[in-house]
Amino acid sequence: MTVRIAGIGLGGLGLLELEQFAAMDGVEVVAGVDPSVAARDRFIEAFEQPVYETTEELQADHDDLDAATVASVHAGHFEQATACIEAGLDVHLEKPMVTTVDEAVALVDIADDREALVQVGYQRHVDPYYVELRRLIEAGAVGTPQMAHAHLQQDWLRDYAQSWRGNPSLSGGGFLYDSGSHVMDALPWALSGEPIEVAALTDDRGEGIEIDAAISARFERDDGVVTASAGVCGDGTRTPDVDDGLTVYGTEGSLHYDGESLVHVERGGEERTVEVDGDDDFETLTRKKLENFVAAIRGEEELVAPPEDGLRAIAFAEATVLAAERGETVDVQELVDAARTR
């Protein structure tokens, strides 16, 4: 089966993803969309295919598409993904999936009603370290998980805050709605837990949008509740890559991932470094998640990051921002339930 795909959002990430798709057997990049003339010119130079200013123009000219990949400004994700789904396309949607819980609930429902595949671009779902950490937790390596801590830092303030990513009307918010979104996803995903309540403090560093966040949360698992914390620093030292890690403590031991190695510590102190196979550089992980999307379209694999994961991440992020604004603990499920009644 040949998969014919269009790219919506032709910046650096959008073009990188389209190049990855074009290199796959049986995948054709047939069109692009971006409001920027310079971005459209770069697409034509790279792919020699038609390019449009709007999604509406794309759909008026193309009824032969199988899928779309959306890497546009975050605030455009819901409208663009919805239009693609209603046109019968499967969608790869970069993080954050959308920018509000209301949109996330609506998109999950639309995808379900239309039986459309929607993959969210959270590459930690194919990162060999995070995948192995999650597998070990589920295999009982730490016993019953009880406590976790995650961190992520990037020099986002200097490199990205002055771009559209620092404009809440385009990005949805500050650092939590950009690179910080990976923690909003990876922490509950690795724990196989649902966020149930959140307390937080944030700092805008005088920028008018959150840059740093200190988060406390509780996650519900089948075997109990995990108390967790997360530190998200947008005024960090690394760029363009991020520095992130995750530690999980349980009744029988702990797992520690520091961004370079994964260590298992048994109760009593005996520890070992876990052997992890596979590369974890950005381009490799990008290719792996896109390969999974294509395989899912062909019915060969399940999506590694379905839209329910995107809903959970944006609910966690929105609860964090509200908790900081209100100075009180926020019930995450109440946000989701309220969105479902609107």
CSV table of C-alpha atoms in Angstrom, one decimal:
chain,number,residue,atom,x,y,z
A,1,MET,CA,0.0,0.0,0.0
A,2,THR,CA,1.4,3.4,-1.0
A,3,VAL,CA,0.7,6.1,1.6
A,4,ARG,CA,0.2,9.5,0.1
A,5,ILE,CA,0.8,12.2,2.6
A,6,ALA,CA,0.7,16.0,2.9
A,7,GLY,CA,2.6,18.2,5.3
A,8,ILE,CA,0.9,21.0,7.2
A,9,GLY,CA,3.5,23.4,8.7
A,10,LEU,CA,6.7,23.5,6.8
A,11,GLY,CA,9.2,24.9,9.3
A,12,GLY,CA,12.3,23.0,10.4
A,13,LEU,CA,10.5,20.1,12.1
A,14,GLY,CA,7.8,19.9,9.4
A,15,LEU,CA,10.4,19.6,6.6
A,16,LEU,CA,12.5,17.1,8.7
A,17,GLU,CA,9.5,14.9,9.2
A,18,LEU,CA,8.5,15.0,5.5
A,19,GLU,CA,12.1,14.1,4.5
A,20,GLN,CA,11.8,11.1,6.8
A,21,PHE,CA,8.4,10.1,5.3
A,22,ALA,CA,9.8,10.5,1.7
A,23,ALA,CA,12.7,8.1,2.5
A,24,MET,CA,10.3,5.3,3.5
A,25,ASP,CA,9.3,2.6,1.0
A,26,GLY,CA,5.8,3.1,-0.2
A,27,VAL,CA,5.3,6.6,1.1
A,28,GLU,CA,4.9,9.7,-1.2
A,29,VAL,CA,5.0,13.3,-0.1
A,30,VAL,CA,2.5,14.9,-2.5
A,31,ALA,CA,1.7,18.4,-1.1
A,32,GLY,CA,2.5,20.9,1.6
A,33,VAL,CA,0.8,23.8,3.4
A,34,ASP,CA,2.2,26.8,5.1
A,35,PRO,CA,1.3,30.5,5.3
A,36,SER,CA,4.9,31.5,4.9
A,37,VAL,CA,6.2,32.2,1.4
A,38,ALA,CA,9.7,31.3,2.4
A,39,ALA,CA,8.6,28.0,3.9
A,40,ARG,CA,6.6,27.2,0.8
A,41,ASP,CA,9.6,27.9,-1.4
A,42,ARG,CA,11.8,25.5,0.7
A,43,PHE,CA,9.2,22.8,0.3
A,44,ILE,CA,9.1,23.2,-3.5
A,45,GLU,CA,12.9,23.1,-3.6
A,46,ALA,CA,13.0,19.9,-1.5
A,47,PHE,CA,10.0,18.0,-3.0
A,48,GLU,CA,9.0,19.6,-6.3
A,49,GLN,CA,5.3,19.1,-5.3
A,50,PRO,CA,2.4,21.6,-5.1
A,51,VAL,CA,2.2,23.8,-2.0
A,52,TYR,CA,-0.6,25.8,-0.6
A,53,GLU,CA,-1.2,28.7,1.9
A,54,THR,CA,-4.1,27.1,3.7
A,55,THR,CA,-5.5,23.6,4.5
A,56,GLU,CA,-8.7,24.5,2.6
A,57,GLU,CA,-6.7,25.1,-0.6
A,58,LEU,CA,-5.0,21.8,-0.1
A,59,GLN,CA,-8.2,19.9,0.3
A,60,ALA,CA,-9.9,21.6,-2.7
A,61,ASP,CA,-7.1,20.3,-5.0
A,62,HIS,CA,-6.4,16.9,-3.4
A,63,ASP,CA,-8.9,14.1,-2.9
A,64,ASP,CA,-6.2,11.5,-3.2
A,65,LEU,CA,-4.5,11.8,0.2
A,66,ASP,CA,-4.3,9.0,2.8
A,67,ALA,CA,-2.7,11.1,5.6
A,68,ALA,CA,-1.4,14.4,6.8
A,69,THR,CA,1.4,15.4,9.2
A,70,VAL,CA,0.8,18.6,11.2
A,71,ALA,CA,3.7,20.5,12.5
A,72,SER,CA,2.3,24.0,12.5
A,73,VAL,CA,1.9,26.5,15.3
A,74,HIS,CA,0.2,24.8,18.2
A,75,ALA,CA,-2.9,26.9,18.2
A,76,GLY,CA,-3.7,25.7,14.6
A,77,HIS,CA,-3.5,22.0,15.5
A,78,PHE,CA,-7.2,21.4,16.4
A,79,GLU,CA,-8.7,23.1,13.4
A,80,GLN,CA,-6.2,21.6,10.9
A,81,ALA,CA,-6.4,18.1,12.4
A,82,THR,CA,-10.2,18.2,12.5
A,83,ALA,CA,-10.4,19.2,8.9
A,84,CYS,CA,-8.1,16.4,7.9
A,85,ILE,CA,-10.0,13.8,9.9
A,86,GLU,CA,-13.3,15.0,8.4
A,87,ALA,CA,-11.8,14.6,4.9
A,88,GLY,CA,-11.0,10.9,5.7
A,89,LEU,CA,-7.3,11.2,6.5
A,90,ASP,CA,-5.2,9.8,9.3
A,91,VAL,CA,-3.1,12.4,11.1
A,92,HIS,CA,0.3,12.6,12.7
A,93,LEU,CA,0.0,15.6,15.0
A,94,GLU,CA,3.0,17.2,16.6
A,95,LYS,CA,3.0,17.9,20.4
A,96,PRO,CA,1.2,19.4,22.1
A,97,MET,CA,-1.7,17.7,20.4
A,98,VAL,CA,-3.9,20.7,21.0
A,99,THR,CA,-3.8,23.6,23.4
A,100,THR,CA,-6.8,23.1,25.6
A,101,VAL,CA,-8.6,20.2,27.3
A,102,ASP,CA,-11.8,21.2,25.5
A,103,GLU,CA,-10.1,20.7,22.2
A,104,ALA,CA,-8.4,17.5,23.2
A,105,VAL,CA,-11.7,15.9,24.3
A,106,ALA,CA,-13.3,17.0,21.0
A,107,LEU,CA,-10.5,15.7,18.9
A,108,VAL,CA,-10.5,12.3,20.6
A,109,ASP,CA,-14.2,12.1,20.0
A,110,ILE,CA,-13.9,13.1,16.4
A,111,ALA,CA,-11.2,10.6,15.7
A,112,ASP,CA,-13.2,7.9,17.4
A,113,ASP,CA,-16.4,8.7,15.4
A,114,ARG,CA,-14.5,8.8,12.1
A,115,GLU,CA,-12.3,5.8,13.0
A,116,ALA,CA,-9.3,7.9,12.1
A,117,LEU,CA,-5.8,7.2,13.4
A,118,VAL,CA,-4.3,10.2,15.2
A,119,GLN,CA,-0.7,9.8,16.4
A,120,VAL,CA,0.8,12.4,18.8
A,121,GLY,CA,4.5,13.2,18.2
A,122,TYR,CA,5.8,12.2,21.6
A,123,GLN,CA,9.1,10.5,20.6
A,124,ARG,CA,9.8,9.2,24.1
A,125,HIS,CA,7.3,6.5,23.3
A,126,VAL,CA,9.9,5.1,21.0
A,127,ASP,CA,13.0,6.2,23.0
A,128,PRO,CA,14.7,2.9,24.0
A,129,TYR,CA,15.5,4.2,27.5
A,130,TYR,CA,12.0,5.4,28.3
A,131,VAL,CA,10.5,2.2,26.7
A,132,GLU,CA,12.7,0.0,28.8
A,133,LEU,CA,12.1,2.0,32.0
A,134,ARG,CA,8.3,1.6,31.5
A,135,ARG,CA,8.7,-2.1,30.7
A,136,LEU,CA,10.7,-2.6,33.9
A,137,ILE,CA,8.1,-0.9,36.0
A,138,GLU,CA,5.3,-3.0,34.5
A,139,ALA,CA,7.5,-6.1,35.0
A,140,GLY,CA,7.7,-5.4,38.8
A,141,ALA,CA,11.3,-4.3,38.9
A,142,VAL,CA,10.5,-1.7,41.6
A,143,GLY,CA,7.6,-3.5,43.2
A,144,THR,CA,4.7,-1.2,43.5
A,145,PRO,CA,5.6,2.3,42.4
A,146,GLN,CA,5.1,4.9,45.1
A,147,MET,CA,7.2,8.0,44.2
A,148,ALA,CA,8.6,9.6,41.1
A,149,HIS,CA,10.5,12.6,40.0
A,150,ALA,CA,11.0,14.0,36.5
A,151,HIS,CA,13.0,16.9,35.2
A,152,LEU,CA,13.5,18.7,31.8
A,153,GLN,CA,15.6,21.7,31.0
A,154,GLN,CA,16.4,23.7,27.9
A,155,ASP,CA,17.7,27.2,27.1
A,156,TRP,CA,14.3,28.0,25.7
A,157,LEU,CA,14.1,31.5,27.1
A,158,ARG,CA,16.9,32.7,24.9
A,159,ASP,CA,16.4,30.6,21.8
A,160,TYR,CA,12.7,30.2,21.5
A,161,ALA,CA,10.7,32.6,23.7
A,162,GLN,CA,10.9,35.5,21.3
A,163,SER,CA,9.5,33.4,18.4
A,164,TRP,CA,5.9,32.3,18.0
A,165,ARG,CA,6.6,29.7,20.6
A,166,GLY,CA,6.6,32.4,23.2
A,167,ASN,CA,3.3,33.9,22.0
A,168,PRO,CA,0.4,32.2,23.9
A,169,SER,CA,-2.1,33.0,21.1
A,170,LEU,CA,0.0,30.8,18.8
A,171,SER,CA,1.6,28.3,21.1
A,172,GLY,CA,-1.0,27.9,23.8
A,173,GLY,CA,1.3,29.0,26.7
A,174,GLY,CA,4.9,29.1,27.7
A,175,PHE,CA,7.5,26.4,28.1
A,176,LEU,CA,5.0,23.8,29.4
A,177,TYR,CA,3.2,24.0,26.0
A,178,ASP,CA,6.4,23.5,24.0
A,179,SER,CA,9.4,21.4,25.0
A,180,GLY,CA,8.0,21.0,28.5
A,181,SER,CA,5.1,19.1,27.1
A,182,HIS,CA,7.3,16.1,26.9
A,183,VAL,CA,7.3,15.9,30.7
A,184,MET,CA,3.6,16.3,30.8
A,185,ASP,CA,3.4,13.2,28.6
A,186,ALA,CA,6.4,11.1,29.7
A,187,LEU,CA,5.8,11.1,33.4
A,188,PRO,CA,2.3,9.6,33.4
A,189,TRP,CA,3.1,7.4,30.3
A,190,ALA,CA,6.1,5.8,32.0
A,191,LEU,CA,4.1,5.3,35.2
A,192,SER,CA,1.0,3.9,33.3
A,193,GLY,CA,-0.9,6.3,35.5
A,194,GLU,CA,-3.6,9.0,35.1
A,195,PRO,CA,-2.9,12.4,36.7
A,196,ILE,CA,-5.6,13.0,39.3
A,197,GLU,CA,-4.5,16.1,41.2
A,198,VAL,CA,-1.8,18.8,40.7
A,199,ALA,CA,-0.3,21.6,42.7
A,200,ALA,CA,2.3,23.9,41.2
A,201,LEU,CA,4.4,27.1,41.3
A,202,THR,CA,5.6,28.8,38.1
A,203,ASP,CA,8.0,31.6,37.3
A,204,ASP,CA,7.7,33.8,34.2
A,205,ARG,CA,11.2,35.3,34.5
A,206,GLY,CA,9.7,38.7,33.7
A,207,GLU,CA,8.5,37.4,30.3
A,208,GLY,CA,4.8,37.3,31.0
A,209,ILE,CA,4.6,33.6,30.2
A,210,GLU,CA,5.6,30.6,32.4
A,211,ILE,CA,9.3,29.7,31.9
A,212,ASP,CA,9.9,27.5,34.9
A,213,ALA,CA,7.6,25.2,36.8
A,214,ALA,CA,7.8,23.2,40.0
A,215,ILE,CA,5.0,20.6,40.0
A,216,SER,CA,3.6,18.2,42.6
A,217,ALA,CA,1.1,15.6,41.4
A,218,ARG,CA,-0.6,12.3,42.2
A,219,PHE,CA,-1.1,9.6,39.6
A,220,GLU,CA,-3.6,6.7,39.8
A,221,ARG,CA,-2.4,3.3,38.7
A,222,ASP,CA,-4.2,0.0,38.8
A,223,ASP,CA,-2.1,-0.9,41.9
A,224,GLY,CA,-2.4,2.3,43.8
A,225,VAL,CA,-1.4,6.0,43.7
A,226,VAL,CA,2.0,7.4,42.9
A,227,THR,CA,3.1,10.7,44.4
A,228,ALA,CA,5.3,12.6,42.0
A,229,SER,CA,7.2,15.8,41.3
A,230,ALA,CA,8.5,17.5,38.2
A,231,GLY,CA,10.9,20.3,37.6
A,232,VAL,CA,10.6,22.0,34.2
A,233,CYS,CA,13.1,24.7,33.5
A,234,GLY,CA,12.9,26.9,30.4
A,235,ASP,CA,15.9,29.0,31.5
A,236,GLY,CA,18.3,26.1,31.3
A,237,THR,CA,21.7,25.5,29.7
A,238,ARG,CA,21.2,23.0,26.9
A,239,THR,CA,19.9,23.9,23.4
A,240,PRO,CA,18.5,22.9,21.0
A,241,ASP,CA,18.4,19.5,22.7
A,242,VAL,CA,16.8,19.2,26.1
A,243,ASP,CA,18.2,17.5,29.2
A,244,ASP,CA,15.7,15.3,30.9
A,245,GLY,CA,15.4,12.4,33.2
A,246,LEU,CA,13.1,10.3,35.4
A,247,THR,CA,13.4,8.4,38.7
A,248,VAL,CA,10.8,6.0,40.1
A,249,TYR,CA,10.8,4.6,43.6
A,250,GLY,CA,8.8,1.5,44.6
A,251,THR,CA,8.4,-1.0,47.4
A,252,GLU,CA,11.2,-3.2,46.1
A,253,GLY,CA,13.6,-0.8,44.5
A,254,SER,CA,14.1,2.1,42.1
A,255,LEU,CA,14.9,3.1,38.6
A,256,HIS,CA,17.0,6.1,37.7
A,257,TYR,CA,17.3,7.5,34.1
A,258,ASP,CA,19.6,10.6,33.9
A,259,GLY,CA,19.5,11.1,30.2
A,260,GLU,CA,22.5,8.9,29.5
A,261,SER,CA,22.0,5.7,31.4
A,262,LEU,CA,19.3,3.7,33.2
A,263,VAL,CA,20.2,2.3,36.6
A,264,HIS,CA,18.1,-0.3,38.6
A,265,VAL,CA,18.6,-0.3,42.4
A,266,GLU,CA,17.2,-3.1,44.4
A,267,ARG,CA,16.0,-2.6,48.0
A,268,GLY,CA,19.1,-2.9,50.1
A,269,GLY,CA,21.3,-1.0,47.7
A,270,GLU,CA,22.5,-3.5,45.1
A,271,GLU,CA,22.5,-1.7,41.8
A,272,ARG,CA,23.2,-2.4,38.1
A,273,THR,CA,23.2,-0.4,34.9
A,274,VAL,CA,20.5,-1.7,32.6
A,275,GLU,CA,21.7,-2.5,29.1
A,276,VAL,CA,19.6,-0.6,26.6
A,277,ASP,CA,19.8,-1.3,22.9
A,278,GLY,CA,19.1,1.3,20.2
A,279,ASP,CA,20.0,4.9,19.4
A,280,ASP,CA,18.2,7.8,21.1
A,281,ASP,CA,19.2,10.8,18.9
A,282,PHE,CA,16.4,13.1,17.7
A,283,GLU,CA,16.4,12.1,14.1
A,284,THR,CA,16.4,8.4,14.9
A,285,LEU,CA,13.4,8.8,17.3
A,286,THR,CA,11.6,11.0,14.8
A,287,ARG,CA,12.0,8.3,12.1
A,288,LYS,CA,10.8,5.6,14.5
A,289,LYS,CA,7.7,7.4,15.5
A,290,LEU,CA,6.8,8.2,11.9
A,291,GLU,CA,7.5,4.6,10.8
A,292,ASN,CA,5.0,3.5,13.5
A,293,PHE,CA,2.4,5.9,12.1
A,294,VAL,CA,2.8,4.5,8.6
A,295,ALA,CA,2.7,0.9,9.9
A,296,ALA,CA,-0.5,1.7,11.8
A,297,ILE,CA,-2.1,3.0,8.7
A,298,ARG,CA,-1.2,-0.3,7.0
A,299,GLY,CA,-2.7,-2.2,9.9
A,300,GLU,CA,0.7,-3.7,10.9
A,301,GLU,CA,1.2,-2.0,14.3
A,302,GLU,CA,-0.7,-0.2,17.0
A,303,LEU,CA,0.0,3.5,17.5
A,304,VAL,CA,2.6,4.1,20.1
A,305,ALA,CA,1.1,7.5,21.0
A,306,PRO,CA,-2.7,7.6,20.4
A,307,PRO,CA,-4.8,10.8,21.0
A,308,GLU,CA,-5.7,9.7,24.5
A,309,ASP,CA,-2.1,10.3,25.4
A,310,GLY,CA,-2.4,13.8,24.0
A,311,LEU,CA,-5.5,14.4,26.1
A,312,ARG,CA,-3.8,13.2,29.3
A,313,ALA,CA,-0.7,15.5,28.6
A,314,ILE,CA,-2.7,18.7,27.9
A,315,ALA,CA,-5.0,18.0,30.9
A,316,PHE,CA,-1.9,17.7,33.1
A,317,ALA,CA,-0.4,20.9,31.7
A,318,GLU,CA,-3.6,22.9,32.0
A,319,ALA,CA,-4.1,21.7,35.6
A,320,THR,CA,-0.5,22.8,36.3
A,321,VAL,CA,-1.1,26.3,35.0
A,322,LEU,CA,-4.4,26.6,36.8
A,323,ALA,CA,-2.9,25.3,40.1
A,324,ALA,CA,-0.2,28.0,39.9
A,325,GLU,CA,-2.6,30.8,39.1
A,326,ARG,CA,-5.1,29.8,41.8
A,327,GLY,CA,-2.6,28.8,44.5
A,328,GLU,CA,-4.6,25.6,45.1
A,329,THR,CA,-4.6,21.9,44.1
A,330,VAL,CA,-6.5,21.2,40.9
A,331,ASP,CA,-8.5,18.0,40.2
A,332,VAL,CA,-7.4,17.0,36.7
A,333,GLN,CA,-10.3,14.6,36.1
A,334,GLU,CA,-12.7,17.5,36.9
A,335,LEU,CA,-11.2,19.4,34.0
A,336,VAL,CA,-11.7,16.5,31.6
A,337,ASP,CA,-15.2,15.8,32.8
A,338,ALA,CA,-16.2,19.4,32.5
A,339,ALA,CA,-14.9,19.4,28.9
A,340,ARG,CA,-17.0,16.4,28.1
A,341,THR,CA,-20.2,18.1,29.3
A,342,ARG,CA,-19.7,21.2,27.1
